[in-house]
PDB file of C-alpha atoms in Angstrom:
ATOM      1  CA  MET A  46       0.000   0.000   0.000  1.00 37.00           C
ATOM      2  CA  GLY A  47       1.196   3.483  -0.828  1.00 41.00           C
ATOM      3  CA  GLY A  48       0.399   5.102   2.503  1.00 45.00           C
ATOM      4  CA  ARG A  49      -1.135   8.489   3.223  1.00 66.00           C
ATOM      5  CA  ASP A  50       1.786  10.506   1.833  1.00 79.00           C
ATOM      6  CA  ARG A  51       2.163   8.429  -1.304  1.00 93.00           C
ATOM      7  CA  TRP A  52      -1.382   7.434  -2.248  1.00 97.00           C
ATOM      8  CA  THR A  53      -1.512   5.440  -5.486  1.00 97.00           C
ATOM      9  CA  THR A  54      -3.957   3.194  -7.299  1.00 97.00           C
ATOM     10  CA  ALA A  55      -2.664   0.388  -5.067  1.00 97.00           C
ATOM     11  CA  ASP A  56      -4.596   2.124  -2.260  1.00 97.00           C
ATOM     12  CA  LEU A  57      -7.825   2.216  -4.249  1.00 97.00           C
ATOM     13  CA  PRO A  58     -10.475   0.155  -2.397  1.00 98.00           C
ATOM     14  CA  ASP A  59     -12.594  -2.479  -4.108  1.00 98.00           C
ATOM     15  CA  GLN A  60     -15.372  -0.725  -6.048  1.00 98.00           C
ATOM     16  CA  THR A  61     -17.520  -3.779  -6.771  1.00 97.00           C
ATOM     17  CA  GLY A  62     -21.201  -2.892  -6.787  1.00 96.00           C
ATOM     18  CA  ARG A  63     -20.667   0.846  -7.249  1.00 98.00           C
ATOM     19  CA  VAL A  64     -21.932   2.782 -10.261  1.00 98.00           C
ATOM     20  CA  ALA A  65     -19.711   5.681 -11.372  1.00 98.00           C
ATOM     21  CA  VAL A  66     -20.706   8.329 -13.924  1.00 99.00           C
ATOM     22  CA  ILE A  67     -17.706  10.271 -15.242  1.00 99.00           C
ATOM     23  CA  THR A  68     -18.014  13.211 -17.602  1.00 98.00           C
ATOM     24  CA  GLY A  69     -15.392  13.769 -20.287  1.00 98.00           C
ATOM     25  CA  SER A  70     -13.955  10.315 -19.767  1.00 98.00           C
ATOM     26  CA  ASN A  71     -12.902   9.293 -23.267  1.00 98.00           C
ATOM     27  CA  THR A  72      -9.464  10.880 -22.895  1.00 97.00           C
ATOM     28  CA  GLY A  73      -6.947  12.321 -20.430  1.00 97.00           C
ATOM     29  CA  ILE A  74      -7.643  12.452 -16.712  1.00 97.00           C
ATOM     30  CA  GLY A  75     -11.230  11.309 -17.138  1.00 98.00           C
ATOM     31  CA  TYR A  76     -10.165   8.237 -19.075  1.00 98.00           C
ATOM     32  CA  HIS A  77      -7.594   7.185 -16.477  1.00 98.00           C
ATOM     33  CA  THR A  78     -10.133   7.782 -13.707  1.00 98.00           C
ATOM     34  CA  ALA A  79     -12.657   5.579 -15.519  1.00 98.00           C
ATOM     35  CA  ALA A  80     -10.121   2.852 -16.317  1.00 98.00           C
ATOM     36  CA  GLU A  81      -8.966   2.547 -12.706  1.00 98.00           C
ATOM     37  CA  LEU A  82     -12.485   2.481 -11.279  1.00 98.00           C
ATOM     38  CA  ALA A  83     -13.475  -0.203 -13.804  1.00 98.00           C
ATOM     39  CA  GLU A  84     -10.321  -2.190 -13.030  1.00 98.00           C
ATOM     40  CA  HIS A  85     -11.320  -2.123  -9.356  1.00 98.00           C
ATOM     41  CA  GLY A  86     -14.832  -3.399  -9.964  1.00 98.00           C
ATOM     42  CA  ALA A  87     -17.068  -0.366 -10.515  1.00 98.00           C
ATOM     43  CA  ARG A  88     -19.673  -0.220 -13.265  1.00 98.00           C
ATOM     44  CA  VAL A  89     -18.464   2.846 -15.140  1.00 98.00           C
ATOM     45  CA  VAL A  90     -20.455   5.132 -17.412  1.00 98.00           C
ATOM     46  CA  LEU A  91     -18.407   7.250 -19.812  1.00 98.00           C
ATOM     47  CA  ALA A  92     -20.538  10.380 -20.238  1.00 98.00           C
ATOM     48  CA  VAL A  93     -19.072  11.975 -23.358  1.00 98.00           C
ATOM     49  CA  ARG A  94     -19.910  14.371 -26.153  1.00 98.00           C
ATOM     50  CA  ASP A  95     -18.392  12.243 -28.952  1.00 98.00           C
ATOM     51  CA  LEU A  96     -19.922   8.764 -28.925  1.00 98.00           C
ATOM     52  CA  GLU A  97     -17.384   7.360 -31.384  1.00 98.00           C
ATOM     53  CA  LYS A  98     -14.496   8.390 -29.145  1.00 98.00           C
ATOM     54  CA  GLY A  99     -16.431   7.161 -26.122  1.00 98.00           C
ATOM     55  CA  ASP A 100     -16.935   3.733 -27.679  1.00 98.00           C
ATOM     56  CA  ALA A 101     -13.239   3.557 -28.539  1.00 98.00           C
ATOM     57  CA  ALA A 102     -12.290   4.451 -24.958  1.00 98.00           C
ATOM     58  CA  ALA A 103     -14.697   1.841 -23.572  1.00 98.00           C
ATOM     59  CA  GLN A 104     -13.194  -0.799 -25.841  1.00 98.00           C
ATOM     60  CA  GLN A 105      -9.683   0.155 -24.742  1.00 98.00           C
ATOM     61  CA  ILE A 106     -10.695  -0.235 -21.094  1.00 98.00           C
ATOM     62  CA  ARG A 107     -12.205  -3.663 -21.826  1.00 98.00           C
ATOM     63  CA  GLU A 108      -9.032  -4.774 -23.594  1.00 97.00           C
ATOM     64  CA  THR A 109      -6.957  -3.795 -20.565  1.00 95.00           C
ATOM     65  CA  SER A 110      -9.480  -5.124 -18.031  1.00 96.00           C
ATOM     66  CA  PRO A 111     -11.568  -7.905 -19.632  1.00 96.00           C
ATOM     67  CA  GLN A 112     -13.843  -8.037 -16.593  1.00 96.00           C
ATOM     68  CA  ALA A 113     -14.646  -4.309 -16.818  1.00 97.00           C
ATOM     69  CA  ALA A 114     -18.290  -3.224 -16.831  1.00 98.00           C
ATOM     70  CA  VAL A 115     -18.244  -0.048 -18.891  1.00 98.00           C
ATOM     71  CA  GLU A 116     -20.862   1.733 -20.980  1.00 98.00           C
ATOM     72  CA  VAL A 117     -21.170   4.995 -22.889  1.00 98.00           C
ATOM     73  CA  GLN A 118     -23.740   7.772 -22.521  1.00 98.00           C
ATOM     74  CA  HIS A 119     -24.000  10.789 -24.798  1.00 98.00           C
ATOM     75  CA  LEU A 120     -23.652  14.059 -22.898  1.00 98.00           C
ATOM     76  CA  ASP A 121     -22.973  17.531 -24.251  1.00 98.00           C
ATOM     77  CA  LEU A 122     -22.490  19.795 -21.239  1.00 98.00           C
ATOM     78  CA  SER A 123     -22.768  22.874 -23.456  1.00 98.00           C
ATOM     79  CA  SER A 124     -26.454  22.092 -24.039  1.00 98.00           C
ATOM     80  CA  LEU A 125     -28.951  21.997 -21.175  1.00 98.00           C
ATOM     81  CA  ALA A 126     -31.285  19.942 -23.363  1.00 98.00           C
ATOM     82  CA  SER A 127     -28.542  17.328 -23.757  1.00 98.00           C
ATOM     83  CA  VAL A 128     -27.855  17.419 -20.016  1.00 98.00           C
ATOM     84  CA  ARG A 129     -31.522  16.727 -19.287  1.00 98.00           C
ATOM     85  CA  GLU A 130     -31.682  13.914 -21.858  1.00 98.00           C
ATOM     86  CA  ALA A 131     -28.551  12.304 -20.438  1.00 98.00           C
ATOM     87  CA  ALA A 132     -29.800  12.607 -16.857  1.00 98.00           C
ATOM     88  CA  GLU A 133     -33.098  10.992 -17.820  1.00 98.00           C
ATOM     89  CA  ALA A 134     -31.331   8.127 -19.593  1.00 98.00           C
ATOM     90  CA  LEU A 135     -28.894   7.610 -16.715  1.00 98.00           C
ATOM     91  CA  GLY A 136     -31.690   7.671 -14.169  1.00 96.00           C
ATOM     92  CA  ALA A 137     -33.664   5.085 -16.128  1.00 97.00           C
ATOM     93  CA  ALA A 138     -30.650   2.782 -16.539  1.00 97.00           C
ATOM     94  CA  HIS A 139     -29.291   3.183 -13.007  1.00 97.00           C
ATOM     95  CA  PRO A 140     -31.726   3.473 -10.095  1.00 94.00           C
ATOM     96  CA  ARG A 141     -28.702   4.126  -7.874  1.00 96.00           C
ATOM     97  CA  ILE A 142     -25.573   6.121  -8.637  1.00 98.00           C
ATOM     98  CA  ASP A 143     -22.676   5.951  -6.187  1.00 98.00           C
ATOM     99  CA  LEU A 144     -20.231   8.325  -7.840  1.00 98.00           C
ATOM    100  CA  LEU A 145     -20.676  11.348 -10.054  1.00 98.00           C
ATOM    101  CA  ILE A 146     -17.340  12.723 -11.212  1.00 99.00           C
ATOM    102  CA  ASN A 147     -17.689  16.124 -12.867  1.00 98.00           C
ATOM    103  CA  ASN A 148     -14.458  15.955 -14.848  1.00 98.00           C
ATOM    104  CA  ALA A 149     -15.130  17.338 -18.344  1.00 98.00           C
ATOM    105  CA  GLY A 150     -14.017  20.812 -19.219  1.00 97.00           C
ATOM    106  CA  VAL A 151     -12.819  23.272 -21.818  1.00 97.00           C
ATOM    107  CA  MET A 152      -9.951  25.686 -21.258  1.00 97.00           C
ATOM    108  CA  TYR A 153      -8.834  29.002 -22.746  1.00 96.00           C
ATOM    109  CA  THR A 154     -11.271  28.801 -25.657  1.00 97.00           C
ATOM    110  CA  PRO A 155     -11.797  31.759 -27.994  1.00 97.00           C
ATOM    111  CA  LYS A 156     -15.033  33.555 -27.187  1.00 97.00           C
ATOM    112  CA  GLN A 157     -17.887  31.176 -27.940  1.00 98.00           C
ATOM    113  CA  HIS A 158     -21.336  30.476 -26.538  1.00 98.00           C
ATOM    114  CA  THR A 159     -23.185  27.345 -25.529  1.00 98.00           C
ATOM    115  CA  ALA A 160     -26.452  26.290 -27.125  1.00 98.00           C
ATOM    116  CA  ASP A 161     -28.211  28.243 -24.362  1.00 98.00           C
ATOM    117  CA  GLY A 162     -26.217  31.439 -24.887  1.00 98.00           C
ATOM    118  CA  PHE A 163     -23.766  31.101 -21.994  1.00 98.00           C
ATOM    119  CA  GLU A 164     -20.059  31.871 -22.307  1.00 98.00           C
ATOM    120  CA  LEU A 165     -18.601  28.505 -23.285  1.00 98.00           C
ATOM    121  CA  GLN A 166     -16.189  27.905 -20.392  1.00 98.00           C
ATOM    122  CA  PHE A 167     -18.612  29.000 -17.646  1.00 98.00           C
ATOM    123  CA  GLY A 168     -21.527  27.270 -19.347  1.00 98.00           C
ATOM    124  CA  THR A 169     -19.712  23.965 -19.852  1.00 98.00           C
ATOM    125  CA  ASN A 170     -17.423  23.722 -16.844  1.00 98.00           C
ATOM    126  CA  HIS A 171     -19.841  25.036 -14.235  1.00 98.00           C
ATOM    127  CA  LEU A 172     -23.446  25.368 -15.393  1.00 98.00           C
ATOM    128  CA  GLY A 173     -23.537  22.073 -17.293  1.00 98.00           C
ATOM    129  CA  HIS A 174     -22.181  20.197 -14.290  1.00 99.00           C
ATOM    130  CA  PHE A 175     -24.418  22.111 -11.888  1.00 99.00           C
ATOM    131  CA  ALA A 176     -27.478  21.030 -13.875  1.00 98.00           C
ATOM    132  CA  LEU A 177     -26.311  17.428 -14.277  1.00 98.00           C
ATOM    133  CA  THR A 178     -25.617  17.092 -10.551  1.00 98.00           C
ATOM    134  CA  GLY A 179     -28.990  18.497  -9.582  1.00 98.00           C
ATOM    135  CA  LEU A 180     -30.808  16.142 -11.937  1.00 98.00           C
ATOM    136  CA  LEU A 181     -28.875  13.034 -10.813  1.00 98.00           C
ATOM    137  CA  LEU A 182     -28.768  13.812  -7.101  1.00 98.00           C
ATOM    138  CA  PRO A 183     -32.052  12.021  -6.277  1.00 97.00           C
ATOM    139  CA  ARG A 184     -30.410   8.791  -7.518  1.00 97.00           C
ATOM    140  CA  MET A 185     -27.435   9.457  -5.252  1.00 98.00           C
ATOM    141  CA  LEU A 186     -29.190  10.459  -2.046  1.00 97.00           C
ATOM    142  CA  ARG A 187     -30.638   6.955  -1.735  1.00 94.00           C
ATOM    143  CA  VAL A 188     -27.098   5.489  -1.745  1.00 96.00           C
ATOM    144  CA  ARG A 189     -25.221   5.586   1.527  1.00 94.00           C
ATOM    145  CA  GLN A 190     -21.886   7.403   1.267  1.00 95.00           C
ATOM    146  CA  SER A 191     -22.280   8.363  -2.386  1.00 98.00           C
ATOM    147  CA  ARG A 192     -20.018  11.163  -3.621  1.00 98.00           C
ATOM    148  CA  VAL A 193     -20.055  14.076  -6.030  1.00 98.00           C
ATOM    149  CA  VAL A 194     -16.480  14.857  -7.079  1.00 99.00           C
ATOM    150  CA  THR A 195     -15.915  18.020  -9.098  1.00 98.00           C
ATOM    151  CA  VAL A 196     -12.597  18.691 -10.800  1.00 98.00           C
ATOM    152  CA  SER A 197     -11.337  22.239 -10.374  1.00 98.00           C
ATOM    153  CA  SER A 198      -7.919  23.716 -11.170  1.00 96.00           C
ATOM    154  CA  MET A 199      -5.061  25.776  -9.780  1.00 95.00           C
ATOM    155  CA  ALA A 200      -6.418  28.376 -12.212  1.00 95.00           C
ATOM    156  CA  HIS A 201      -9.186  29.172  -9.716  1.00 96.00           C
ATOM    157  CA  ARG A 202      -6.557  31.500  -8.202  1.00 92.00           C
ATOM    158  CA  ILE A 203      -5.357  33.140 -11.434  1.00 87.00           C
ATOM    159  CA  MET A 204      -7.247  36.271 -12.503  1.00 77.00           C
ATOM    160  CA  ALA A 205     -10.251  34.530 -10.999  1.00 77.00           C
ATOM    161  CA  ALA A 206     -13.435  36.145  -9.751  1.00 91.00           C
ATOM    162  CA  ILE A 207     -17.133  35.556 -10.250  1.00 96.00           C
ATOM    163  CA  HIS A 208     -18.160  38.441 -12.488  1.00 95.00           C
ATOM    164  CA  PHE A 209     -21.769  38.687 -11.381  1.00 97.00           C
ATOM    165  CA  ASP A 210     -22.122  41.963 -13.315  1.00 96.00           C
ATOM    166  CA  ASP A 211     -21.105  40.223 -16.553  1.00 96.00           C
ATOM    167  CA  LEU A 212     -21.104  36.434 -16.108  1.00 96.00           C
ATOM    168  CA  GLN A 213     -21.238  35.785 -19.842  1.00 97.00           C
ATOM    169  CA  TRP A 214     -18.433  38.201 -20.735  1.00 96.00           C
ATOM    170  CA  GLU A 215     -20.591  40.333 -23.003  1.00 96.00           C
ATOM    171  CA  HIS A 216     -18.481  43.441 -22.317  1.00 95.00           C
ATOM    172  CA  GLY A 217     -15.018  42.249 -23.268  1.00 93.00           C
ATOM    173  CA  TYR A 218     -13.519  38.786 -23.021  1.00 97.00           C
ATOM    174  CA  ASN A 219     -10.383  37.364 -21.453  1.00 95.00           C
ATOM    175  CA  ARG A 220     -10.096  33.625 -22.049  1.00 96.00           C
ATOM    176  CA  ILE A 221      -7.725  33.057 -19.105  1.00 95.00           C
ATOM    177  CA  ALA A 222      -9.900  34.971 -16.645  1.00 96.00           C
ATOM    178  CA  ALA A 223     -13.021  33.261 -17.985  1.00 97.00           C
ATOM    179  CA  TYR A 224     -11.457  29.862 -17.364  1.00 97.00           C
ATOM    180  CA  GLY A 225     -10.437  30.940 -13.867  1.00 97.00           C
ATOM    181  CA  GLN A 226     -13.998  32.035 -13.169  1.00 97.00           C
ATOM    182  CA  SER A 227     -15.365  28.642 -14.231  1.00 97.00           C
ATOM    183  CA  LYS A 228     -12.899  26.751 -12.030  1.00 98.00           C
ATOM    184  CA  LEU A 229     -13.571  29.026  -9.060  1.00 97.00           C
ATOM    185  CA  ALA A 230     -17.260  28.327  -9.628  1.00 98.00           C
ATOM    186  CA  ASN A 231     -16.542  24.565  -9.467  1.00 98.00           C
ATOM    187  CA  LEU A 232     -15.112  24.975  -5.972  1.00 98.00           C
ATOM    188  CA  MET A 233     -17.831  27.311  -4.736  1.00 98.00           C
ATOM    189  CA  PHE A 234     -20.425  24.841  -6.014  1.00 98.00           C
ATOM    190  CA  THR A 235     -18.722  21.994  -4.129  1.00 98.00           C
ATOM    191  CA  TYR A 236     -18.640  23.890  -0.846  1.00 98.00           C
ATOM    192  CA  GLU A 237     -22.238  25.081  -1.068  1.00 98.00           C
ATOM    193  CA  LEU A 238     -23.477  21.626  -2.091  1.00 98.00           C
ATOM    194  CA  GLN A 239     -21.659  20.069   0.872  1.00 98.00           C
ATOM    195  CA  ARG A 240     -23.187  22.624   3.245  1.00 98.00           C
ATOM    196  CA  ARG A 241     -26.678  21.783   1.977  1.00 98.00           C
ATOM    197  CA  LEU A 242     -26.084  18.024   2.179  1.00 98.00           C
ATOM    198  CA  ALA A 243     -24.769  18.305   5.733  1.00 97.00           C
ATOM    199  CA  ALA A 244     -27.714  20.480   6.796  1.00 96.00           C
ATOM    200  CA  LYS A 245     -30.062  17.682   5.708  1.00 94.00           C
ATOM    201  CA  ARG A 246     -27.870  15.082   7.475  1.00 93.00           C
ATOM    202  CA  ARG A 247     -27.252  13.251   4.223  1.00 95.00           C
ATOM    203  CA  SER A 248     -24.438  10.715   3.941  1.00 96.00           C
ATOM    204  CA  THR A 249     -23.771  11.857   0.358  1.00 98.00           C
ATOM    205  CA  ILE A 250     -20.752  14.171   0.256  1.00 98.00           C
ATOM    206  CA  ALA A 251     -19.350  16.737  -2.170  1.00 98.00           C
ATOM    207  CA  VAL A 252     -15.582  16.814  -2.710  1.00 98.00           C
ATOM    208  CA  ALA A 253     -13.251  18.643  -5.112  1.00 98.00           C
ATOM    209  CA  ALA A 254      -9.932  17.779  -6.743  1.00 98.00           C
ATOM    210  CA  HIS A 255      -7.444  19.230  -9.175  1.00 98.00           C
ATOM    211  CA  PRO A 256      -4.837  17.456 -11.335  1.00 97.00           C
ATOM    212  CA  GLY A 257      -1.995  19.922 -11.038  1.00 96.00           C
ATOM    213  CA  THR A 258      -0.191  20.423 -14.340  1.00 94.00           C
ATOM    214  CA  ALA A 259      -1.035  17.320 -16.323  1.00 88.00           C
ATOM    215  CA  ASN A 260      -0.484  16.317 -19.925  1.00 78.00           C
ATOM    216  CA  THR A 261      -4.000  16.450 -21.419  1.00 62.00           C
ATOM    217  CA  GLU A 262      -5.790  17.839 -24.463  1.00 56.00           C
ATOM    218  CA  LEU A 263      -7.019  20.862 -22.484  1.00 49.00           C
ATOM    219  CA  THR A 264      -4.025  22.924 -23.589  1.00 50.00           C
ATOM    220  CA  ARG A 265      -5.044  22.842 -27.268  1.00 50.00           C
ATOM    221  CA  HIS A 266      -6.596  26.313 -26.891  1.00 48.00           C
ATOM    222  CA  LEU A 267      -3.578  27.971 -25.266  1.00 51.00           C
ATOM    223  CA  PRO A 268      -3.162  31.565 -26.467  1.00 55.00           C
ATOM    224  CA  PRO A 269      -0.239  31.895 -28.922  1.00 57.00           C
ATOM    225  CA  PHE A 270       1.857  33.981 -26.510  1.00 46.00           C
ATOM    226  CA  LEU A 271       1.792  31.138 -23.944  1.00 50.00           C
ATOM    227  CA  ARG A 272       2.788  28.320 -26.286  1.00 45.00           C
ATOM    228  CA  PRO A 273       6.590  28.854 -26.180  1.00 55.00           C
ATOM    229  CA  ALA A 274       6.523  28.769 -22.364  1.00 47.00           C
ATOM    230  CA  ASP A 275       4.323  25.672 -22.465  1.00 46.00           C
ATOM    231  CA  ARG A 276       6.795  23.849 -24.731  1.00 46.00           C
ATOM    232  CA  LEU A 277       9.673  24.854 -22.461  1.00 46.00           C
ATOM    233  CA  LEU A 278       8.031  23.966 -19.145  1.00 49.00           C
ATOM    234  CA  THR A 279       6.192  20.791 -20.149  1.00 48.00           C
ATOM    235  CA  PRO A 280       9.173  18.434 -19.700  1.00 51.00           C
ATOM    236  CA  LEU A 281      10.031  20.063 -16.363  1.00 50.00           C
ATOM    237  CA  VAL A 282       6.717  20.335 -14.507  1.00 62.00           C
ATOM    238  CA  VAL A 283       3.997  18.473 -16.386  1.00 90.00           C
ATOM    239  CA  GLN A 284       3.020  15.030 -15.105  1.00 95.00           C
ATOM    240  CA  SER A 285       1.175  12.286 -16.924  1.00 95.00           C
ATOM    241  CA  ALA A 286      -2.602  12.186 -17.175  1.00 95.00           C
ATOM    242  CA  ALA A 287      -2.498   8.996 -15.090  1.00 96.00           C
ATOM    243  CA  MET A 288      -0.774  10.861 -12.253  1.00 97.00           C
ATOM    244  CA  GLY A 289      -3.125  13.789 -12.759  1.00 97.00           C
ATOM    245  CA  ALA A 290      -6.061  11.448 -12.179  1.00 98.00           C
ATOM    246  CA  LEU A 291      -4.871  10.393  -8.705  1.00 98.00           C
ATOM    247  CA  PRO A 292      -6.378  13.355  -6.780  1.00 98.00           C
ATOM    248  CA  THR A 293      -9.764  12.641  -8.373  1.00 98.00           C
ATOM    249  CA  LEU A 294      -9.488   8.939  -7.612  1.00 98.00           C
ATOM    250  CA  ARG A 295      -8.543   9.590  -4.009  1.00 98.00           C
ATOM    251  CA  ALA A 296     -11.391  12.074  -3.573  1.00 98.00           C
ATOM    252  CA  ALA A 297     -13.770   9.510  -5.060  1.00 98.00           C
ATOM    253  CA  THR A 298     -12.693   6.401  -3.136  1.00 98.00           C
ATOM    254  CA  ASP A 299     -10.536   7.000  -0.064  1.00 98.00           C
ATOM    255  CA  PRO A 300     -12.683   6.022   2.965  1.00 97.00           C
ATOM    256  CA  GLU A 301     -11.011   8.784   5.003  1.00 97.00           C
ATOM    257  CA  VAL A 302     -12.299  11.544   2.708  1.00 98.00           C
ATOM    258  CA  THR A 303     -14.914  13.863   4.227  1.00 98.00           C
ATOM    259  CA  GLY A 304     -17.273  16.330   2.595  1.00 98.00           C
ATOM    260  CA  GLY A 305     -15.940  19.707   1.511  1.00 98.00           C
ATOM    261  CA  GLN A 306     -12.341  18.554   1.139  1.00 98.00           C
ATOM    262  CA  TYR A 307     -10.096  19.458  -1.795  1.00 98.00           C
ATOM    263  CA  TYR A 308      -7.345  17.173  -3.141  1.00 98.00           C
ATOM    264  CA  GLY A 309      -4.422  17.987  -5.404  1.00 98.00           C
ATOM    265  CA  PRO A 310      -0.806  16.958  -6.083  1.00 97.00           C
ATOM    266  CA  GLY A 311       1.514  17.171  -3.098  1.00 95.00           C
ATOM    267  CA  GLY A 312       4.605  18.464  -4.902  1.00 94.00           C
ATOM    268  CA  ILE A 313       5.957  22.001  -5.113  1.00 93.00           C
ATOM    269  CA  GLY A 314       3.244  24.435  -6.116  1.00 93.00           C
ATOM    270  CA  GLU A 315       0.753  21.548  -6.336  1.00 95.00           C
ATOM    271  CA  GLN A 316       1.887  21.040  -9.930  1.00 95.00           C
ATOM    272  CA  ARG A 317       2.746  17.348  -9.692  1.00 95.00           C
ATOM    273  CA  GLY A 318       3.067  14.510  -7.231  1.00 96.00           C
ATOM    274  CA  TYR A 319       0.930  12.179  -5.171  1.00 97.00           C
ATOM    275  CA  PRO A 320      -2.465  13.438  -3.993  1.00 98.00           C
ATOM    276  CA  LYS A 321      -2.972  15.143  -0.650  1.00 97.00           C
ATOM    277  CA  LEU A 322      -5.363  17.579   0.978  1.00 98.00           C
ATOM    278  CA  VAL A 323      -4.826  21.086  -0.398  1.00 98.00           C
ATOM    279  CA  GLU A 324      -6.317  24.500   0.268  1.00 97.00           C
ATOM    280  CA  ALA A 325      -8.506  26.558  -2.029  1.00 97.00           C
ATOM    281  CA  SER A 326      -8.290  30.330  -2.218  1.00 96.00           C
ATOM    282  CA  LYS A 327      -9.910  32.490   0.442  1.00 96.00           C
ATOM    283  CA  GLN A 328     -12.367  33.715  -2.160  1.00 95.00           C
ATOM    284  CA  ALA A 329     -13.546  30.158  -2.883  1.00 97.00           C
ATOM    285  CA  HIS A 330     -14.616  29.863   0.771  1.00 97.00           C
ATOM    286  CA  ASP A 331     -16.735  33.049   0.744  1.00 97.00           C
ATOM    287  CA  VAL A 332     -20.149  31.731   1.829  1.00 98.00           C
ATOM    288  CA  GLU A 333     -22.061  34.773   0.612  1.00 97.00           C
ATOM    289  CA  LEU A 334     -20.543  34.448  -2.864  1.00 97.00           C
ATOM    290  CA  GLN A 335     -21.207  30.694  -2.891  1.00 98.00           C
ATOM    291  CA  GLN A 336     -24.880  31.218  -2.101  1.00 98.00           C
ATOM    292  CA  ARG A 337     -25.207  33.987  -4.656  1.00 98.00           C
ATOM    293  CA  LEU A 338     -23.618  31.825  -7.337  1.00 98.00           C
ATOM    294  CA  TRP A 339     -25.953  28.960  -6.423  1.00 98.00           C
ATOM    295  CA  SER A 340     -29.037  31.147  -6.818  1.00 98.00           C
ATOM    296  CA  VAL A 341     -27.839  32.506 -10.157  1.00 98.00           C
ATOM    297  CA  SER A 342     -27.007  28.980 -11.364  1.00 98.00           C
ATOM    298  CA  GLU A 343     -30.480  27.716 -10.485  1.00 98.00           C
ATOM    299  CA  GLU A 344     -31.997  30.637 -12.348  1.00 98.00           C
ATOM    300  CA  LEU A 345     -29.842  30.160 -15.454  1.00 98.00           C
ATOM    301  CA  THR A 346     -30.250  26.391 -15.682  1.00 98.00           C
ATOM    302  CA  GLY A 347     -33.778  26.001 -14.365  1.00 98.00           C
ATOM    303  CA  VAL A 348     -32.525  23.146 -12.156  1.00 98.00           C
ATOM    304  CA  THR A 349     -33.209  23.040  -8.423  1.00 98.00           C
ATOM    305  CA  PHE A 350     -31.728  20.589  -5.961  1.00 97.00           C
ATOM    306  CA  PRO A 351     -33.506  18.282  -3.488  1.00 95.00           C
ATOM    307  CA  VAL A 352     -31.312  19.632  -0.656  1.00 94.00           C
TER     308      VAL A 352
END
């Protein structure tokens, strides 16, 4: 066993009997999260936008782990209609859901909008997951010790604020700040959800994680001025997607995890290393801002929670 300071997949408990829904799990961190959970006995649902890539990922998992129970569900987080369709299908197929891992995301995209008119990064990374969680939560509340794990980022500290006066960036757009806002929203959502679950004495918990600096497809939208630095730093600080998945896996499975915790790499600057408890920014813990964001998110998505 890896121990508390060197937690690895060898520490991952048996997941037999658990149902795990993982968004954005056909590649990168989401794929490695799904593969490990399936290897350890969970029935895994790859909730993905591209069904062809999802089917290929599912087949790859089965080839590595012949006993794996894995299926694919179409989900486009940039469309609330798709989120509702996916939630309905998942609810019909799985009366109980033990794990919801809100992993999918877009980063540093040029200014674009979702099908519902939201800024793409905020709409996909936060609002899509907010709606999905609210719609699936009734299936989770009936399962003792179920977990909602939402993947945030170190970027929640960088140029990050919730721009309540212009959430959709209609008056100017900064792709880095917009990404930071979406990742800050992920953390605020986690903390407010945990507070509501605890107030109702539910055993379901909400936890957050971040992968540090991991080698994934998210960097495909890096602004041109950042690409030379990315090429220079990648060999020095970037860890594999498999290592980047460890904080999510620990948040999802470690029996010592409690609601409202945040896991990330334990190395210098939280950029790489084995997962440990980390701290979010002071702003992420602002209860008034969390509650305001929650109210706005309910209004924008039309989804309310049973807690």
